[in-house]
GROMACS .gro file of C-alpha atoms in nm:
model
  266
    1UNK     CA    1  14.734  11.361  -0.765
    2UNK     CA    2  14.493  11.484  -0.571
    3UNK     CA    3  14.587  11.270  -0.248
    4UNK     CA    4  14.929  11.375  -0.324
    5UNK     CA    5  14.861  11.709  -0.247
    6UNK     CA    6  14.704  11.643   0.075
    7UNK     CA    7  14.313  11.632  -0.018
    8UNK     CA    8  14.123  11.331   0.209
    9UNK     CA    9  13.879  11.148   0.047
   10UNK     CA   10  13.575  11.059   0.223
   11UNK     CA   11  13.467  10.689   0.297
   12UNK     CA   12  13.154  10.582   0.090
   13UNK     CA   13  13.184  10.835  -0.153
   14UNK     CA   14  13.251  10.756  -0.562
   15UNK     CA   15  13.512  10.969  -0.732
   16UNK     CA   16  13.568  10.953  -1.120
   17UNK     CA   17  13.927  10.998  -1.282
   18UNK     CA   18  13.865  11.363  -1.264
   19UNK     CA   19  13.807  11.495  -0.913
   20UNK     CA   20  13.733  11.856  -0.750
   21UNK     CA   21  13.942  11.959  -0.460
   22UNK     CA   22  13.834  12.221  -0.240
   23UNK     CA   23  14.025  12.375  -0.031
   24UNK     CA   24  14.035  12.686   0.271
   25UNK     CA   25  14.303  12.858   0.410
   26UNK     CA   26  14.721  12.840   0.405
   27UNK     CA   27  14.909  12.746   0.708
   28UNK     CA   28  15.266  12.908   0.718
   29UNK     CA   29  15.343  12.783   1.063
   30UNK     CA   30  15.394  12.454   1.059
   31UNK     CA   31  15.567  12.182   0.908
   32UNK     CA   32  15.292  12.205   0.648
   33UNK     CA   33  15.365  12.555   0.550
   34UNK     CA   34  15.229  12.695   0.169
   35UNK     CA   35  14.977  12.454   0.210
   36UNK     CA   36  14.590  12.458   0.280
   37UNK     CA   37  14.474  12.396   0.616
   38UNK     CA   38  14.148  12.210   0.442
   39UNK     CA   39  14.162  12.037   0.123
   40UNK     CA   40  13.945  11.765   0.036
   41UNK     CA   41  13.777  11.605  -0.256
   42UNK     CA   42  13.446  11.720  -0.296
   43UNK     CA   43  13.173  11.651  -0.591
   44UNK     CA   44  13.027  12.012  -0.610
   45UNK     CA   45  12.975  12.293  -0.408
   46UNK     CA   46  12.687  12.499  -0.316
   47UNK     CA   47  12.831  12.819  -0.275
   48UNK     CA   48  13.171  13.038  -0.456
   49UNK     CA   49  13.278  13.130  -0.118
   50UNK     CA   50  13.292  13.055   0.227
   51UNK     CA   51  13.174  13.382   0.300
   52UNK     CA   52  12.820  13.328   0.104
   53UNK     CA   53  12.738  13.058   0.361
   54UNK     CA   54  12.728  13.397   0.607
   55UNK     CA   55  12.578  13.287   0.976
   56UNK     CA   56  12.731  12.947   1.112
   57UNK     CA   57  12.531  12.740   1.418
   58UNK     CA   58  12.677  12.403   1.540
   59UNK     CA   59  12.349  12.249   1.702
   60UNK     CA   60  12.522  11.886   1.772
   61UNK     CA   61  12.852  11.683   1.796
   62UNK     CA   62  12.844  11.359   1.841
   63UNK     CA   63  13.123  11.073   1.733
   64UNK     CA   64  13.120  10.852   1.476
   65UNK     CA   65  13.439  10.602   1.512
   66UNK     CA   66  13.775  10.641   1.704
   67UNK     CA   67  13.904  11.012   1.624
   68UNK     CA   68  13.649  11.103   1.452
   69UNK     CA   69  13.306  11.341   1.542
   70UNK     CA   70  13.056  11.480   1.341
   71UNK     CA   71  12.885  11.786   1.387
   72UNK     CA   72  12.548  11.938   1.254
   73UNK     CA   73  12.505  12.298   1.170
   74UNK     CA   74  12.273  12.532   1.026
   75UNK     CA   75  12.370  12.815   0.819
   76UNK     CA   76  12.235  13.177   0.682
   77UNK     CA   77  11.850  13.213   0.734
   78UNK     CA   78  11.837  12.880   0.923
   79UNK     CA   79  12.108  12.959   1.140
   80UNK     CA   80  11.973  13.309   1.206
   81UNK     CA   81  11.578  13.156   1.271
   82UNK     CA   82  11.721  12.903   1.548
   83UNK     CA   83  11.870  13.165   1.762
   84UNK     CA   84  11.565  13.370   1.723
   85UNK     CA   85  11.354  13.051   1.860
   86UNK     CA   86  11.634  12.995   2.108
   87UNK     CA   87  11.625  13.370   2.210
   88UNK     CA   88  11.262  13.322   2.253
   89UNK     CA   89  11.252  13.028   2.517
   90UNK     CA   90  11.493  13.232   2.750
   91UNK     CA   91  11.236  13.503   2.751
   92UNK     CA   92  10.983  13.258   2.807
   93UNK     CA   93  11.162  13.116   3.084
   94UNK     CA   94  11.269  13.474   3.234
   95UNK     CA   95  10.897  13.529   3.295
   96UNK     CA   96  10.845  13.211   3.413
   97UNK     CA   97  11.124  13.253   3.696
   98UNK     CA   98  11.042  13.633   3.721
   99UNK     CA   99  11.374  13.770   3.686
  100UNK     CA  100  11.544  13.907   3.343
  101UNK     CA  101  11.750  13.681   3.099
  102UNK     CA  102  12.077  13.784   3.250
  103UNK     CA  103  11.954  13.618   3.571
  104UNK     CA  104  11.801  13.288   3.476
  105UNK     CA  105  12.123  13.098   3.561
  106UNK     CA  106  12.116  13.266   3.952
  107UNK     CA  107  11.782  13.189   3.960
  108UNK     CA  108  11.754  12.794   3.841
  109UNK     CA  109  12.125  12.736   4.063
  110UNK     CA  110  11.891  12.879   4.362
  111UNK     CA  111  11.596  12.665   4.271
  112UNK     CA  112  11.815  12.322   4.263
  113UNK     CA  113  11.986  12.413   4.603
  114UNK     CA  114  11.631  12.473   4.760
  115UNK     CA  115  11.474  12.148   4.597
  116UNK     CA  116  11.817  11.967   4.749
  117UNK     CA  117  11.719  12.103   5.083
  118UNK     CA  118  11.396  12.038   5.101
  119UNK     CA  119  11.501  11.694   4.953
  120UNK     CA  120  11.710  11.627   5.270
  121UNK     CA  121  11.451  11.776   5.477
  122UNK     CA  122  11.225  11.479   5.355
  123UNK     CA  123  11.455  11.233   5.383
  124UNK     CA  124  11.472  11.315   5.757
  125UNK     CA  125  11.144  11.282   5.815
  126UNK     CA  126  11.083  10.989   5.659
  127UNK     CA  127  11.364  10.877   5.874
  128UNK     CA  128  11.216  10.983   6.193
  129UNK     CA  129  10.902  10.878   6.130
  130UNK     CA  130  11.009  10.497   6.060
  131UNK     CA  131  11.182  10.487   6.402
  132UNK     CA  132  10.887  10.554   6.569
  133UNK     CA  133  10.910  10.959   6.569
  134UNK     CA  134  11.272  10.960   6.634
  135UNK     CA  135  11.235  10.927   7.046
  136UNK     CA  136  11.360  10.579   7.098
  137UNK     CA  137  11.076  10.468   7.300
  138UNK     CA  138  10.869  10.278   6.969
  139UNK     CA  139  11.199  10.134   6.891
  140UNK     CA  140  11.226   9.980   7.256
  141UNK     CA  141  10.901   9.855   7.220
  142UNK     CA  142  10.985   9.630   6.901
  143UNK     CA  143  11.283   9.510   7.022
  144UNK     CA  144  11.270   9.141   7.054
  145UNK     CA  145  11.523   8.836   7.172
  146UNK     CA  146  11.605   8.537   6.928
  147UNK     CA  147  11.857   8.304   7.040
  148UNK     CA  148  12.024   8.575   7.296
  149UNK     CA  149  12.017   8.803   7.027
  150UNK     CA  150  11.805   9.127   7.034
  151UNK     CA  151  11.650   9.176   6.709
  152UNK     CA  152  11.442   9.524   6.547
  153UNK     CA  153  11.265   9.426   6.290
  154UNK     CA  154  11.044   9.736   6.114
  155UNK     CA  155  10.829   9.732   5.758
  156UNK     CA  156  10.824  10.058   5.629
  157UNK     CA  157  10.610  10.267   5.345
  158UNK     CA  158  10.758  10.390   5.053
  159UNK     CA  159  11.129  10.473   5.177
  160UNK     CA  160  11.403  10.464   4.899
  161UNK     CA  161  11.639  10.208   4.934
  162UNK     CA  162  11.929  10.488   4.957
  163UNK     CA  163  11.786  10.590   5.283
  164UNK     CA  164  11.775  10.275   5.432
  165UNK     CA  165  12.134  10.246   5.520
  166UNK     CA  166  12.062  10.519   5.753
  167UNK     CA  167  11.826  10.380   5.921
  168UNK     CA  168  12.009  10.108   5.990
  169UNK     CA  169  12.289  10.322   6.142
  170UNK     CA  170  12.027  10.499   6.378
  171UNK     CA  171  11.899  10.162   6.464
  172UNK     CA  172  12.200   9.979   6.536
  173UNK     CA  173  12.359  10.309   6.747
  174UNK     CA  174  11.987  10.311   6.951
  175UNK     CA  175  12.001   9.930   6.989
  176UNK     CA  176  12.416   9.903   7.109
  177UNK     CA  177  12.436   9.555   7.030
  178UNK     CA  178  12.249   9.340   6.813
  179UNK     CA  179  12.045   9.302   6.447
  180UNK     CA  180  11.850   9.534   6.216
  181UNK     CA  181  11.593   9.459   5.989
  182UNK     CA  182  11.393   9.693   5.775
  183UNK     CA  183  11.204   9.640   5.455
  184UNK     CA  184  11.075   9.894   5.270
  185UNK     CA  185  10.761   9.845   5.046
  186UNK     CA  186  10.718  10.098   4.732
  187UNK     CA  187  10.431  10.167   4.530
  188UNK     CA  188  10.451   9.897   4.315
  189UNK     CA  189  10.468   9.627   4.566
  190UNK     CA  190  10.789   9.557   4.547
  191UNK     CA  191  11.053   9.525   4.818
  192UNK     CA  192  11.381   9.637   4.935
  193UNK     CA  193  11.557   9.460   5.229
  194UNK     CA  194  11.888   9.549   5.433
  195UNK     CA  195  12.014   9.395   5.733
  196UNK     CA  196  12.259   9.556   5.958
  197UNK     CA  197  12.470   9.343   6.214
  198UNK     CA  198  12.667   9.524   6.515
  199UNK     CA  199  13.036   9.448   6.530
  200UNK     CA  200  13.072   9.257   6.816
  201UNK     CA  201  12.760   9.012   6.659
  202UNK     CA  202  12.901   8.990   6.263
  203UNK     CA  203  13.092   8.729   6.295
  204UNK     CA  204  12.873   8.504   6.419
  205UNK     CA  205  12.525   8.606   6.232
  206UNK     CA  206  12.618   8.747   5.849
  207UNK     CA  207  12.400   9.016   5.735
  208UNK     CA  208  12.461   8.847   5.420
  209UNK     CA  209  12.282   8.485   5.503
  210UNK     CA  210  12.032   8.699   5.656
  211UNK     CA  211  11.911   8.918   5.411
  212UNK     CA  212  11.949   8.639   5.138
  213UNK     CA  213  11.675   8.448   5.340
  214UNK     CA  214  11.464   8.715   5.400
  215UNK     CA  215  11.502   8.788   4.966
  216UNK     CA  216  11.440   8.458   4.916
  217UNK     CA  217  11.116   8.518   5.082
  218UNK     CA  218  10.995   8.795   4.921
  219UNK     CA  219  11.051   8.621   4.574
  220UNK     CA  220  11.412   8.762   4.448
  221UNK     CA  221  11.717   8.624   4.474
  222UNK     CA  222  12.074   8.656   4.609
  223UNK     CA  223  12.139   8.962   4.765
  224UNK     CA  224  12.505   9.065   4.881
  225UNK     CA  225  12.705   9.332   5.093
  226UNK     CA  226  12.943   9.272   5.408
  227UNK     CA  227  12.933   9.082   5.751
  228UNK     CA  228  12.834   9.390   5.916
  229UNK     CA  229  12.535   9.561   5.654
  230UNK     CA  230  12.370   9.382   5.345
  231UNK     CA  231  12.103   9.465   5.143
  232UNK     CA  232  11.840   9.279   4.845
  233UNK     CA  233  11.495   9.294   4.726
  234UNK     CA  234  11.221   9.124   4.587
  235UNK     CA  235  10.915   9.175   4.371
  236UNK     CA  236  10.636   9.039   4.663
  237UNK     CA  237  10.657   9.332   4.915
  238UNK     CA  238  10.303   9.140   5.068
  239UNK     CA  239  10.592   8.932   5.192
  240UNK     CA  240  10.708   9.123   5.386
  241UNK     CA  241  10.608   8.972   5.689
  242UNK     CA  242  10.733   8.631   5.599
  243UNK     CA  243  11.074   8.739   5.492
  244UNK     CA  244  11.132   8.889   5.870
  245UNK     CA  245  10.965   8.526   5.989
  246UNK     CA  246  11.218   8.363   5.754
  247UNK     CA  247  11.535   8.576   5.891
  248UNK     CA  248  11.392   8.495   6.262
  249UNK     CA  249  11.423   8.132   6.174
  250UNK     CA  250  11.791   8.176   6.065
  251UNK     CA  251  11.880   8.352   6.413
  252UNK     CA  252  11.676   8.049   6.586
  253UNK     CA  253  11.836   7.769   6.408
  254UNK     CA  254  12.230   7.964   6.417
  255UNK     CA  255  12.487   7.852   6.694
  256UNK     CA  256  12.454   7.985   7.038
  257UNK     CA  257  12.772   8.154   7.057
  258UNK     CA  258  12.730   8.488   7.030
  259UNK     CA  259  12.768   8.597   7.325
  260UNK     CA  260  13.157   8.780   7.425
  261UNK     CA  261  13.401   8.562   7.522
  262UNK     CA  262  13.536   8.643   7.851
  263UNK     CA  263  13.945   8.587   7.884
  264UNK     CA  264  14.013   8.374   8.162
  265UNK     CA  265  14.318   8.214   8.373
  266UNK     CA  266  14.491   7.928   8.233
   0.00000   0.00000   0.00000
């Protein structure tokens, strides 16, 4: 009778024969008009009336199974203790940016945009200081020929593999035509690797077969991307020598045609 009336009963719960149904509220606007807008069958209650239950905090939602969430409050004294404790950390923080409570969120959005420069500022000179200082002339200097190919070749400290597509890009732009090679060495020893190929060289020297023999070098495997830029790692960065020695040997052993084709009379 109970479901009849529109009353849900929870999953996992026991009822007996007889049943309590609470319920809150009449909706007269819908096609459920006269009728409460929460009924369910409940073993007891803790208060008489909603309004006992006084101060209401939702602290976290989170779901459960398709349609349907869950949510965790705390009520009365509770309730009204958390926002004291919550009142008390913006204070905290206020001091700790300098500013009043109103202005915490000005502050912190200033904060993140100065940590993003200064972020990109790094980046830069991490950059820079790879290729040699940014001048063109170090780069020059470790250019080298395999199989009528020029090849730059650079080990780097500590760069993060995001960055090292830019590098390449610099490289390949300072070099015209020709392959790039950088591997980057963190902390931990371990290795990232990306090989970029100029256009008018891609076809006939993959940065993907490179940079898989170079990974295979430095202990990892595979390694993917397109003709043009590809990129892998490894867990031996002390290999980092031997994984350029390895994609050297690939350029020496590949077929000696890439140099342009010229069009000619027939």
């Amino acid at each position: 009778q109970a479901i009849a009336q529109g009353s849900r009963a929870l999953v996992g719960e026991k009822y007996g024969d007889e049943v309590r149904v609470v319920s809150m509220g009449v909706t007269d606007r819908s096609t459920k008009a006269d009728r409460a807008y929460s009924i369910e069958l409940c073993g007891g209650t803790h208060v008489r009336r909603t309004g006992d239950i006084g101060l209401l905090k939702i602290v976290a939602e989170t779901a459960v199974a398709s349609g349907v969430r869950r949510i965790e409050a705390l009520t009365g004294n509770a309730a009204r203790s958390y926002l004291a404790a919550q009142d008390e950390k913006v204070r905290e923080a206020a001091e700790l940016l300098k500013v009043g409570p109103d202005e915490i969120i000005t502050r912190l959005a200033a904060i993140i945009d100065e940590r993003r420069k200064l972020e990109r500022q790094l980046a830069d000179a991490k950059r820079e200081l790879a290729l040699g200082g940014g001048g063109g002339g170090d780069t020059a200097a470790a250019v080298r020929e395999i199989g009528g190919v020029k090849l730059l070749a650079r080990i780097v400290q500590n760069v993060a593999a995001k960055d090292l597509r830019g590098l390449v890009d610099d490289s390949k732009r300072q070099l015209g035509s020709g392959i790039v090679v950088i591997i980057s060495v963190g902390e931990e020893g371990k290795a990232s690797l990306v090989v970029g190929v100029t256009d008018d060289l891609s076809a006939a020297n993959s940065a993907v077969d490179l940079v898989r023999a170079g990974a295979e070098a430095l202990g990892g495997k595979g390694g993917g991307g397109r003709p043009d830029f590809a990129q892998a790692g490894g867990p031996d960065g002390a290999k980092a020598d031997a994984a350029i020695a390895a994609i050297e040997a690939r350029l020496s052993a590949a077929p000696d045609d890439n140099k342009p084709l010229r069009a000619g009379r027939g």
